[in-house]
Each structure stands twice: as C-alpha cells, then as structure tokens.
mmCIF file of C-alpha atoms in Angstrom:
data_model
loop_
_atom_site.group_PDB
_atom_site.id
_atom_site.type_symbol
_atom_site.label_atom_id
_atom_site.label_comp_id
_atom_site.label_asym_id
_atom_site.label_seq_id
_atom_site.Cartn_x
_atom_site.Cartn_y
_atom_site.Cartn_z
ATOM 1 C CA CYS A 1250 11.799 -6.988 -0.261
ATOM 2 C CA VAL A 1251 11.028 -4.682 2.674
ATOM 3 C CA SER A 1252 10.065 -7.635 4.851
ATOM 4 C CA GLU A 1253 13.261 -9.536 4.057
ATOM 5 C CA ARG A 1254 15.442 -6.432 4.461
ATOM 6 C CA GLN A 1255 14.043 -5.850 7.935
ATOM 7 C CA GLY A 1256 14.187 -9.509 8.963
ATOM 8 C CA LEU A 1257 10.431 -9.921 9.314
ATOM 9 C CA LYS A 1258 8.857 -13.323 8.799
ATOM 10 C CA LEU A 1259 5.949 -12.061 6.732
ATOM 11 C CA SER A 1260 7.339 -12.200 3.218
ATOM 12 C CA ASP A 1261 4.592 -14.396 1.750
ATOM 13 C CA GLU A 1262 1.698 -12.699 3.518
ATOM 14 C CA GLY A 1263 3.093 -9.235 2.905
ATOM 15 C CA TYR A 1264 3.765 -9.952 -0.761
ATOM 16 C CA THR A 1265 0.291 -11.395 -1.354
ATOM 17 C CA ALA A 1266 -1.428 -8.589 0.559
ATOM 18 C CA GLY A 1267 0.595 -6.085 -1.462
ATOM 19 C CA LEU A 1268 -0.575 -7.655 -4.708
ATOM 20 C CA LEU A 1269 -4.180 -7.512 -3.532
ATOM 21 C CA HIS A 1270 -4.242 -4.072 -1.923
ATOM 22 C CA TYR A 1271 -5.517 -2.285 -5.052
ATOM 23 C CA LEU A 1272 -8.063 -4.982 -5.927
ATOM 24 C CA GLY A 1273 -10.858 -2.603 -4.931
ATOM 25 C CA LYS A 1274 -9.679 -0.039 -7.519
ATOM 26 C CA THR A 1275 -9.980 -2.672 -10.236
ATOM 27 C CA LEU A 1276 -13.436 -3.696 -9.046
ATOM 28 C CA LEU A 1277 -14.647 -0.084 -8.917
ATOM 29 C CA ASP A 1278 -13.303 0.570 -12.409
ATOM 30 C CA ARG A 1279 -14.904 -2.617 -13.759
ATOM 31 C CA ALA A 1280 -18.228 -1.668 -12.156
ATOM 32 C CA ASP A 1281 -18.301 1.668 -14.001
ATOM 33 C CA SER A 1282 -15.196 2.894 -15.815
ATOM 34 C CA SER A 1283 -16.735 6.267 -16.653
ATOM 35 C CA LYS A 1284 -17.061 6.936 -12.930
ATOM 36 C CA TYR A 1285 -13.441 5.957 -12.356
ATOM 37 C CA GLU A 1286 -12.464 8.545 -14.964
ATOM 38 C CA LYS A 1287 -14.099 11.108 -12.643
ATOM 39 C CA VAL A 1288 -12.049 9.684 -9.773
ATOM 40 C CA ALA A 1289 -8.881 10.119 -11.853
ATOM 41 C CA LEU A 1290 -9.787 13.746 -12.575
ATOM 42 C CA LEU A 1291 -10.258 14.467 -8.883
ATOM 43 C CA MET A 1292 -6.955 12.780 -8.085
ATOM 44 C CA ALA A 1293 -5.238 14.920 -10.731
ATOM 45 C CA ASN A 1294 -6.436 17.900 -8.671
ATOM 46 C CA ASP A 1295 -4.738 16.652 -5.484
ATOM 47 C CA VAL A 1296 -7.710 14.822 -4.008
ATOM 48 C CA SER A 1297 -6.655 11.534 -2.410
ATOM 49 C CA ASP A 1298 -7.783 8.327 -4.081
ATOM 50 C CA VAL A 1299 -9.933 7.376 -1.088
ATOM 51 C CA GLN A 1300 -11.634 10.786 -0.956
ATOM 52 C CA ALA A 1301 -12.198 10.823 -4.718
ATOM 53 C CA GLU A 1302 -13.666 7.317 -4.741
ATOM 54 C CA LYS A 1303 -15.997 8.124 -1.852
ATOM 55 C CA ALA A 1304 -17.154 11.294 -3.619
ATOM 56 C CA VAL A 1305 -17.922 9.436 -6.854
ATOM 57 C CA TYR A 1306 -18.939 5.941 -5.733
ATOM 58 C CA GLY A 1307 -19.927 6.462 -2.087
ATOM 59 C CA CYS A 1308 -17.266 3.947 -1.004
ATOM 60 C CA ASP A 1309 -13.531 3.491 -1.539
ATOM 61 C CA HIS A 1310 -11.208 0.822 -2.898
ATOM 62 C CA VAL A 1311 -10.170 -0.309 0.573
ATOM 63 C CA GLU A 1312 -13.770 -1.053 1.566
ATOM 64 C CA VAL A 1313 -14.526 -2.770 -1.735
ATOM 65 C CA GLY A 1314 -11.341 -4.849 -1.697
ATOM 66 C CA ARG A 1315 -11.928 -5.921 1.880
ATOM 67 C CA ALA A 1316 -15.547 -6.880 1.150
ATOM 68 C CA ALA A 1317 -14.580 -8.888 -1.942
ATOM 69 C CA THR A 1318 -11.765 -10.799 -0.288
ATOM 70 C CA GLU A 1319 -13.961 -11.498 2.733
ATOM 71 C CA ARG A 1320 -16.729 -12.824 0.518
ATOM 72 C CA TRP A 1321 -14.243 -15.009 -1.362
ATOM 73 C CA GLY A 1322 -13.045 -16.521 1.906
ATOM 74 C CA PHE A 1323 -9.479 -15.221 1.857
ATOM 75 C CA PRO A 1324 -7.416 -15.696 5.029
ATOM 76 C CA GLU A 1325 -7.842 -13.101 7.750
ATOM 77 C CA VAL A 1326 -4.249 -11.849 7.382
ATOM 78 C CA LEU A 1327 -4.946 -10.906 3.746
ATOM 79 C CA LEU A 1328 -8.217 -9.229 4.687
ATOM 80 C CA ALA A 1329 -6.316 -7.162 7.226
ATOM 81 C CA GLY A 1330 -3.697 -6.230 4.645
ATOM 82 C CA MET A 1331 -6.411 -4.506 2.644
ATOM 83 C CA GLU A 1332 -6.775 -1.985 5.480
ATOM 84 C CA TYR A 1333 -3.382 -0.381 4.986
ATOM 85 C CA GLN A 1334 -4.331 3.308 4.908
ATOM 86 C CA ASP A 1335 -4.734 4.129 8.587
ATOM 87 C CA GLU A 1336 -2.381 3.372 11.442
ATOM 88 C CA PRO A 1337 -3.470 0.244 13.286
ATOM 89 C CA ALA A 1338 -4.079 0.066 17.006
ATOM 90 C CA PRO A 1339 -1.025 -0.991 19.032
ATOM 91 C CA ASP A 1340 -2.671 -4.320 19.897
ATOM 92 C CA ASP A 1341 -3.698 -5.101 16.286
ATOM 93 C CA ARG A 1342 -2.247 -8.534 15.560
ATOM 94 C CA PHE A 1343 -1.957 -7.711 11.857
ATOM 95 C CA LYS A 1344 -0.178 -4.376 12.263
ATOM 96 C CA LEU A 1345 3.026 -5.657 10.608
ATOM 97 C CA VAL A 1346 1.206 -6.807 7.464
ATOM 98 C CA LYS A 1347 -0.640 -3.482 7.312
ATOM 99 C CA ALA A 1348 2.665 -1.634 7.776
ATOM 100 C CA LEU A 1349 4.319 -3.672 5.013
ATOM 101 C CA VAL A 1350 1.522 -2.932 2.572
ATOM 102 C CA ARG A 1351 1.484 0.774 3.507
ATOM 103 C CA ALA A 1352 5.257 1.191 3.239
ATOM 104 C CA SER A 1353 5.423 -0.780 -0.003
ATOM 105 C CA ASP A 1354 2.610 1.300 -1.487
ATOM 106 C CA ARG A 1355 4.458 4.491 -0.559
ATOM 107 C CA ILE A 1356 7.790 3.193 -1.926
ATOM 108 C CA ALA A 1357 6.177 2.142 -5.221
ATOM 109 C CA LYS A 1358 4.663 5.618 -5.585
ATOM 110 C CA LEU A 1359 8.075 7.184 -4.934
ATOM 111 C CA ALA A 1360 9.619 4.927 -7.583
ATOM 112 C CA VAL A 1361 6.960 5.882 -10.147
ATOM 113 C CA GLU A 1362 7.284 9.596 -9.308
ATOM 114 C CA GLY A 1363 11.045 9.374 -9.728
ATOM 115 C CA ASN A 1364 11.801 10.444 -6.148
ATOM 116 C CA SER A 1365 13.255 7.123 -5.083
ATOM 117 C CA GLY A 1366 16.881 8.054 -5.786
ATOM 118 C CA GLN A 1367 16.851 10.927 -3.327
ATOM 119 C CA GLU A 1368 17.751 10.515 0.285
ATOM 120 C CA MET A 1369 14.549 10.218 2.228
ATOM 121 C CA ASP A 1370 13.868 11.092 5.810
ATOM 122 C CA LEU A 1371 11.148 9.674 7.978
ATOM 123 C CA GLU A 1372 9.194 12.918 8.039
ATOM 124 C CA ARG A 1373 9.084 13.293 4.246
ATOM 125 C CA PHE A 1374 8.230 9.609 3.796
ATOM 126 C CA GLY A 1375 4.832 10.662 5.038
ATOM 127 C CA CYS A 1376 3.321 7.655 6.725
ATOM 128 C CA TRP A 1377 3.249 5.761 9.994
ATOM 129 C CA SER A 1378 4.556 2.411 8.795
ATOM 130 C CA PRO A 1379 8.376 2.631 9.237
ATOM 131 C CA HIS A 1380 8.055 2.558 13.025
ATOM 132 C CA TYR A 1381 6.282 -0.818 12.959
ATOM 133 C CA LEU A 1382 8.862 -2.210 10.530
ATOM 134 C CA GLY A 1383 11.828 -1.349 12.725
ATOM 135 C CA ILE A 1384 12.928 1.574 10.575
ATOM 136 C CA HIS A 1385 13.892 4.217 13.110
ATOM 137 C CA ASP A 1386 16.440 6.371 11.265
ATOM 138 C CA ASP A 1387 16.723 8.154 7.947
ATOM 139 C CA GLU A 1388 19.731 6.131 6.780
ATOM 140 C CA THR A 1389 17.893 2.816 7.157
ATOM 141 C CA LEU A 1390 14.830 4.224 5.404
ATOM 142 C CA THR A 1391 16.972 5.407 2.475
ATOM 143 C CA ARG A 1392 18.565 1.936 2.187
ATOM 144 C CA VAL A 1393 15.190 0.164 2.338
ATOM 145 C CA ILE A 1394 13.767 2.447 -0.349
ATOM 146 C CA GLY A 1395 16.861 1.940 -2.500
ATOM 147 C CA ASP A 1396 16.691 -1.855 -2.201
ATOM 148 C CA ALA A 1397 12.973 -1.887 -2.972
ATOM 149 C CA THR A 1398 13.401 0.451 -5.943
ATOM 150 C CA GLU A 1399 16.095 -1.825 -7.360
ATOM 151 C CA ALA A 1400 13.738 -4.785 -6.973
ATOM 152 C CA ILE A 1401 10.968 -2.851 -8.756
ATOM 153 C CA ALA A 1402 13.337 -1.931 -11.606
ATOM 154 C CA SER A 1403 14.526 -5.520 -11.881
ATOM 155 C CA ALA A 1404 10.963 -6.820 -12.038
ATOM 156 C CA ALA A 1405 10.073 -4.189 -14.643
ATOM 157 C CA SER A 1406 12.932 -5.382 -16.842
ATOM 158 C CA PHE A 1407 11.133 -8.723 -17.164
ATOM 159 C CA ALA A 1408 8.062 -7.024 -18.657
ATOM 160 C CA PHE A 1409 6.536 -8.746 -21.632
#
C-alpha cells in the first residue's frame, strides 16, 4: 500500500519483506515461550522489543530472522528487509525495502494503538523511513497513514 501510494516499484519485495520481518519473534517464541513471556513483561515496562530480546535471549528478532532467511536461501532483498530497525547507509542498495518495512511496521503499530486517525507529523512519526519513501511533508504522511490504515481494516474484515 505504501509502496503503491508513493509510486515505488517494490510492491512485491516490500510486501514479502513486511510479512517476514517478525519471523525472528516467532522463532524466539518457539525456541522458548517462557522466555518470550519475560520479553513481553519487559516490553510492557517500556523496554523496546530489541532490547528486551537481547536481555533475555542474548540476541534479537532481527538477528534471528536474518540468520534463518539466510540459511533458507531467501533472496538478498528479503534478507535486507529483515534489517529494518536502523537507518541504512545512503549507498545501501536495499534502503527502499528497509524503509518500506520500517514505515509499514510503524503504521501498523499506530493502527493497533488507535492513533492512526489523528493527523501525524514527521517528527511524531518517529522514524527515519519517510525521507527515503519520498514523504517530505506532514500532509502526505497523514494521507499515506490513512490509506494504509484503511487497507489494514479492510484486510481485517476478511478474518476467519
């Protein structure tokens, strides 16, 4: 949705990377669900997911997801999409996929938290990705979030 809205030609890669970006969370939970309960408790106390996972497991979901997809022979673009947390270097050839995954992750969290209906400005959005996606003003960001939230709501209406 974000990719199409911004006229980027990464819809398939961005969508697939977005589906995979939390794979490491699932793998960590499956490895030891009692430990992931500890992660959830830390997160409930305003510790980031990455920090909580590192404190409990000694690694985080990004590292685990990347390692799994690499081992399974996934394409390089999808491996790169797993590394969506930190801003990529300007010469990173996968920076758009990383930005799509990061922005989509942030928009999904806003939708779940119920903040998606509010006007959003770039500063409050709280991540580096809009710049890479050609979102340079608050009005465009608000429209992109609104479109994505509608798509999320539409998909949720097809729930089993």
